[in-house]
Amino acid sequence: MARLTGTHGVKANTEPHAEPDPDMDPDTELGATRAALAAEHAAVYGYGVAGAAAGSDLDPDLRQAWSGHRSRRDALTRRIRDLGGEPPAAAAGYALPFEVTDGPSALALAAELETRLAAVYADLVRFSAGDARREAAIALREAAVLAARWHGRAVAFPGVSEYATPTDPSEQPDDDRGTGKMTGAHPPAGPGTVPGAGFGQD
């Protein structure tokens, strides 16, 4: 069973005299993109667990976040193939960092997932360029905002605004236009209809 912990889902090659695998090198765009995809696989699974444990008041927000992560997972899969790499497959299951049994623990898991996603997207911003870098920065900002939302406190990620802050005021949340703040941000949008409780089993 895979773990949600570790170095962004990338396992070092420790075999003696093994040739370096460029697909797994986190210090390249391809390696960082693979690490982001591995983290999104874990997030899709983790949000499914959180959604199954959360009450009905929390379910719509968690469902929307889950849907957004599925969309990012699919986009990263395409990007890895465009870069000439092989996308890592999702594990059959993931060992959670703690037991998730109710609304508070579901939110704690969601916050942990987003914090880890922010770390891998920070790496991807560093090692990518152009549109790929901008998309990674947007994903980083959204992960930071969601981590803060689920934690109920601010989480700072310096340097994000240079790449990810919308220049068009109409792209900012209605309650925060002109302020530069993201306190009114919502989970990333994904496909319109998502079936069922325990919605992360995909």
mmCIF file of C-alpha atoms in Angstrom:
data_model
loop_
_atom_site.group_PDB
_atom_site.id
_atom_site.type_symbol
_atom_site.label_atom_id
_atom_site.label_comp_id
_atom_site.label_asym_id
_atom_site.label_seq_id
_atom_site.Cartn_x
_atom_site.Cartn_y
_atom_site.Cartn_z
ATOM 1 C CA MET A 1 0.000 0.000 0.000
ATOM 2 C CA ALA A 2 1.398 3.399 -0.956
ATOM 3 C CA ARG A 3 1.843 6.107 1.645
ATOM 4 C CA LEU A 4 0.649 9.686 1.528
ATOM 5 C CA THR A 5 3.937 10.656 3.168
ATOM 6 C CA GLY A 6 7.380 10.832 1.587
ATOM 7 C CA THR A 7 9.230 12.955 -0.936
ATOM 8 C CA HIS A 8 6.259 14.055 -3.030
ATOM 9 C CA GLY A 9 5.563 10.521 -4.255
ATOM 10 C CA VAL A 10 9.003 10.098 -5.868
ATOM 11 C CA LYS A 11 11.065 7.131 -4.657
ATOM 12 C CA ALA A 12 14.806 7.338 -5.087
ATOM 13 C CA ASN A 13 16.547 4.597 -7.030
ATOM 14 C CA THR A 14 18.835 2.933 -4.462
ATOM 15 C CA GLU A 15 20.061 -0.030 -6.518
ATOM 16 C CA PRO A 16 23.874 -0.214 -6.746
ATOM 17 C CA HIS A 17 25.291 1.139 -10.025
ATOM 18 C CA ALA A 18 21.782 1.818 -11.374
ATOM 19 C CA GLU A 19 21.564 4.334 -14.173
ATOM 20 C CA PRO A 20 19.697 7.524 -13.176
ATOM 21 C CA ASP A 21 16.116 7.571 -14.381
ATOM 22 C CA PRO A 22 15.397 11.073 -15.782
ATOM 23 C CA ASP A 23 11.665 10.468 -15.412
ATOM 24 C CA MET A 24 12.134 10.172 -11.632
ATOM 25 C CA ASP A 25 14.547 13.080 -11.150
ATOM 26 C CA PRO A 26 12.623 15.734 -9.186
ATOM 27 C CA ASP A 27 15.069 18.398 -10.421
ATOM 28 C CA THR A 28 13.669 18.345 -13.958
ATOM 29 C CA GLU A 29 10.324 19.429 -15.355
ATOM 30 C CA LEU A 30 9.403 15.844 -16.192
ATOM 31 C CA GLY A 31 10.366 14.571 -12.745
ATOM 32 C CA ALA A 32 8.536 17.415 -10.994
ATOM 33 C CA THR A 33 5.456 16.831 -13.156
ATOM 34 C CA ARG A 34 5.495 13.120 -12.303
ATOM 35 C CA ALA A 35 5.780 14.021 -8.610
ATOM 36 C CA ALA A 36 2.785 16.352 -8.950
ATOM 37 C CA LEU A 37 0.765 13.605 -10.631
ATOM 38 C CA ALA A 38 1.658 11.140 -7.859
ATOM 39 C CA ALA A 39 0.474 13.703 -5.303
ATOM 40 C CA GLU A 40 -2.767 14.263 -7.232
ATOM 41 C CA HIS A 41 -3.398 10.500 -7.279
ATOM 42 C CA ALA A 42 -3.033 10.518 -3.491
ATOM 43 C CA ALA A 43 -5.288 13.589 -3.218
ATOM 44 C CA VAL A 44 -8.064 11.984 -5.281
ATOM 45 C CA TYR A 45 -7.940 8.944 -3.010
ATOM 46 C CA GLY A 46 -7.692 11.001 0.180
ATOM 47 C CA TYR A 47 -10.578 13.280 -0.720
ATOM 48 C CA GLY A 48 -12.680 10.178 -1.353
ATOM 49 C CA VAL A 49 -11.985 9.040 2.193
ATOM 50 C CA ALA A 50 -12.684 12.527 3.537
ATOM 51 C CA GLY A 51 -15.936 12.756 1.599
ATOM 52 C CA ALA A 52 -17.143 9.432 2.954
ATOM 53 C CA ALA A 53 -16.449 10.536 6.545
ATOM 54 C CA ALA A 54 -17.684 14.120 6.319
ATOM 55 C CA GLY A 55 -21.200 15.192 7.167
ATOM 56 C CA SER A 56 -23.627 16.536 4.608
ATOM 57 C CA ASP A 57 -22.676 20.144 5.384
ATOM 58 C CA LEU A 58 -19.059 19.527 4.336
ATOM 59 C CA ASP A 59 -19.681 17.109 1.483
ATOM 60 C CA PRO A 60 -20.346 19.651 -1.335
ATOM 61 C CA ASP A 61 -17.089 21.565 -0.712
ATOM 62 C CA LEU A 62 -15.016 18.392 -0.474
ATOM 63 C CA ARG A 63 -16.753 17.013 -3.557
ATOM 64 C CA GLN A 64 -15.868 20.136 -5.548
ATOM 65 C CA ALA A 65 -12.229 19.940 -4.468
ATOM 66 C CA TRP A 66 -12.105 16.224 -5.351
ATOM 67 C CA SER A 67 -13.488 16.978 -8.790
ATOM 68 C CA GLY A 68 -10.880 19.685 -9.343
ATOM 69 C CA HIS A 69 -8.071 17.320 -8.404
ATOM 70 C CA ARG A 70 -9.329 14.726 -10.864
ATOM 71 C CA SER A 71 -9.131 17.390 -13.580
ATOM 72 C CA ARG A 72 -5.570 18.306 -12.578
ATOM 73 C CA ARG A 73 -4.630 14.627 -12.487
ATOM 74 C CA ASP A 74 -5.814 14.189 -16.061
ATOM 75 C CA ALA A 75 -4.034 17.363 -17.235
ATOM 76 C CA LEU A 76 -0.756 16.260 -15.628
ATOM 77 C CA THR A 77 -1.071 12.841 -17.265
ATOM 78 C CA ARG A 78 -1.306 14.514 -20.660
ATOM 79 C CA ARG A 79 1.599 16.848 -19.867
ATOM 80 C CA ILE A 80 3.892 13.972 -18.899
ATOM 81 C CA ARG A 81 3.164 12.227 -22.196
ATOM 82 C CA ASP A 82 3.822 15.478 -24.058
ATOM 83 C CA LEU A 83 7.221 15.603 -22.325
ATOM 84 C CA GLY A 84 7.962 12.062 -23.506
ATOM 85 C CA GLY A 85 7.550 10.411 -20.113
ATOM 86 C CA GLU A 86 5.388 7.655 -18.668
ATOM 87 C CA PRO A 87 2.728 8.832 -16.183
ATOM 88 C CA PRO A 88 2.883 7.007 -12.836
ATOM 89 C CA ALA A 89 -0.211 4.956 -12.092
ATOM 90 C CA ALA A 90 -2.255 5.437 -8.962
ATOM 91 C CA ALA A 91 -1.660 2.961 -6.153
ATOM 92 C CA ALA A 92 -4.429 0.556 -5.230
ATOM 93 C CA GLY A 93 -4.607 2.242 -1.831
ATOM 94 C CA TYR A 94 -2.817 4.769 0.357
ATOM 95 C CA ALA A 95 -1.937 4.646 4.051
ATOM 96 C CA LEU A 96 -3.548 7.679 5.686
ATOM 97 C CA PRO A 97 -1.559 9.761 8.207
ATOM 98 C CA PHE A 98 -4.342 9.359 10.786
ATOM 99 C CA GLU A 99 -7.810 7.856 11.171
ATOM 100 C CA VAL A 100 -10.588 9.746 9.383
ATOM 101 C CA THR A 101 -13.965 9.169 11.019
ATOM 102 C CA ASP A 102 -15.859 12.462 11.099
ATOM 103 C CA GLY A 103 -16.071 16.019 9.780
ATOM 104 C CA PRO A 104 -13.116 17.486 11.711
ATOM 105 C CA SER A 105 -10.779 14.634 10.810
ATOM 106 C CA ALA A 106 -11.976 14.815 7.190
ATOM 107 C CA LEU A 107 -11.041 18.506 7.060
ATOM 108 C CA ALA A 108 -7.699 17.771 8.725
ATOM 109 C CA LEU A 109 -6.927 15.197 6.026
ATOM 110 C CA ALA A 110 -7.963 17.605 3.275
ATOM 111 C CA ALA A 111 -5.670 20.271 4.762
ATOM 112 C CA GLU A 112 -2.785 17.789 4.885
ATOM 113 C CA LEU A 113 -3.344 16.804 1.258
ATOM 114 C CA GLU A 114 -3.390 20.417 0.084
ATOM 115 C CA THR A 115 -0.267 21.308 2.066
ATOM 116 C CA ARG A 116 1.620 18.457 0.402
ATOM 117 C CA LEU A 117 0.263 19.400 -3.010
ATOM 118 C CA ALA A 118 1.485 22.960 -2.499
ATOM 119 C CA ALA A 119 4.992 21.622 -1.914
ATOM 120 C CA VAL A 120 5.082 19.588 -5.126
ATOM 121 C CA TYR A 121 3.609 22.429 -7.166
ATOM 122 C CA ALA A 122 6.247 24.781 -5.756
ATOM 123 C CA ASP A 123 8.841 22.396 -7.201
ATOM 124 C CA LEU A 124 7.006 22.300 -10.513
ATOM 125 C CA VAL A 125 6.952 26.109 -10.693
ATOM 126 C CA ARG A 126 10.709 26.051 -10.175
ATOM 127 C CA PHE A 127 11.476 23.531 -12.915
ATOM 128 C CA SER A 128 8.929 24.484 -15.594
ATOM 129 C CA ALA A 129 8.484 27.459 -17.895
ATOM 130 C CA GLY A 130 5.845 29.261 -19.942
ATOM 131 C CA ASP A 131 2.257 28.022 -19.767
ATOM 132 C CA ALA A 132 3.263 24.957 -17.746
ATOM 133 C CA ARG A 133 4.811 27.191 -15.098
ATOM 134 C CA ARG A 134 1.761 29.420 -14.976
ATOM 135 C CA GLU A 135 -0.561 26.416 -14.553
ATOM 136 C CA ALA A 136 1.672 25.039 -11.806
ATOM 137 C CA ALA A 137 1.621 28.395 -10.032
ATOM 138 C CA ILE A 138 -2.169 28.532 -10.220
ATOM 139 C CA ALA A 139 -2.338 25.018 -8.775
ATOM 140 C CA LEU A 140 0.100 26.071 -6.036
ATOM 141 C CA ARG A 141 -2.013 29.067 -5.135
ATOM 142 C CA GLU A 142 -5.216 27.021 -5.074
ATOM 143 C CA ALA A 143 -3.599 24.372 -2.879
ATOM 144 C CA ALA A 144 -2.340 27.050 -0.466
ATOM 145 C CA VAL A 145 -5.767 28.678 -0.310
ATOM 146 C CA LEU A 146 -7.523 25.367 0.299
ATOM 147 C CA ALA A 147 -4.981 24.344 2.922
ATOM 148 C CA ALA A 148 -5.670 27.610 4.718
ATOM 149 C CA ARG A 149 -9.402 27.146 4.327
ATOM 150 C CA TRP A 150 -9.412 23.613 5.716
ATOM 151 C CA HIS A 151 -6.961 24.521 8.486
ATOM 152 C CA GLY A 152 -8.928 27.654 9.305
ATOM 153 C CA ARG A 153 -5.750 29.713 9.297
ATOM 154 C CA ALA A 154 -3.422 31.384 6.816
ATOM 155 C CA VAL A 155 -0.626 29.425 5.152
ATOM 156 C CA ALA A 156 2.000 31.585 3.440
ATOM 157 C CA PHE A 157 3.752 30.514 0.253
ATOM 158 C CA PRO A 158 6.046 33.418 -0.782
ATOM 159 C CA GLY A 159 6.437 34.186 -4.452
ATOM 160 C CA VAL A 160 3.171 32.681 -5.665
ATOM 161 C CA SER A 161 1.562 35.997 -6.611
ATOM 162 C CA GLU A 162 4.221 36.724 -9.242
ATOM 163 C CA TYR A 163 2.927 33.861 -11.377
ATOM 164 C CA ALA A 164 -0.584 33.087 -10.221
ATOM 165 C CA THR A 165 -2.419 36.240 -9.132
ATOM 166 C CA PRO A 166 -5.011 37.172 -11.792
ATOM 167 C CA THR A 167 -4.334 40.488 -13.527
ATOM 168 C CA ASP A 168 -7.977 40.820 -14.517
ATOM 169 C CA PRO A 169 -10.086 41.935 -11.508
ATOM 170 C CA SER A 170 -13.008 39.911 -12.879
ATOM 171 C CA GLU A 171 -11.007 36.713 -12.223
ATOM 172 C CA GLN A 172 -10.772 37.422 -8.491
ATOM 173 C CA PRO A 173 -13.434 36.257 -5.995
ATOM 174 C CA ASP A 174 -16.342 38.685 -5.747
ATOM 175 C CA ASP A 175 -15.771 39.525 -2.087
ATOM 176 C CA ASP A 176 -12.074 40.261 -2.584
ATOM 177 C CA ARG A 177 -11.797 42.258 -5.813
ATOM 178 C CA GLY A 178 -9.224 44.978 -5.615
ATOM 179 C CA THR A 179 -7.890 43.835 -2.238
ATOM 180 C CA GLY A 180 -5.340 41.236 -3.398
ATOM 181 C CA LYS A 181 -6.717 38.828 -0.766
ATOM 182 C CA MET A 182 -7.984 35.317 -1.399
ATOM 183 C CA THR A 183 -10.173 34.918 1.667
ATOM 184 C CA GLY A 184 -13.231 34.282 -0.490
ATOM 185 C CA ALA A 185 -11.642 31.643 -2.697
ATOM 186 C CA HIS A 186 -13.483 28.430 -3.473
ATOM 187 C CA PRO A 187 -12.240 24.918 -4.292
ATOM 188 C CA PRO A 188 -11.006 24.439 -7.873
ATOM 189 C CA ALA A 189 -13.799 23.705 -10.308
ATOM 190 C CA GLY A 190 -13.930 20.321 -12.018
ATOM 191 C CA PRO A 191 -16.463 18.261 -13.977
ATOM 192 C CA GLY A 192 -20.028 19.248 -13.310
ATOM 193 C CA THR A 193 -21.572 16.067 -11.887
ATOM 194 C CA VAL A 194 -19.827 13.753 -9.451
ATOM 195 C CA PRO A 195 -21.629 10.598 -8.302
ATOM 196 C CA GLY A 196 -22.178 9.280 -4.852
ATOM 197 C CA ALA A 197 -20.796 9.399 -1.334
ATOM 198 C CA GLY A 198 -17.277 8.093 -0.914
ATOM 199 C CA PHE A 199 -16.639 9.822 -4.209
ATOM 200 C CA GLY A 200 -12.857 9.364 -4.455
ATOM 201 C CA GLN A 201 -12.727 5.784 -5.698
ATOM 202 C CA ASP A 202 -11.711 6.708 -9.239
#
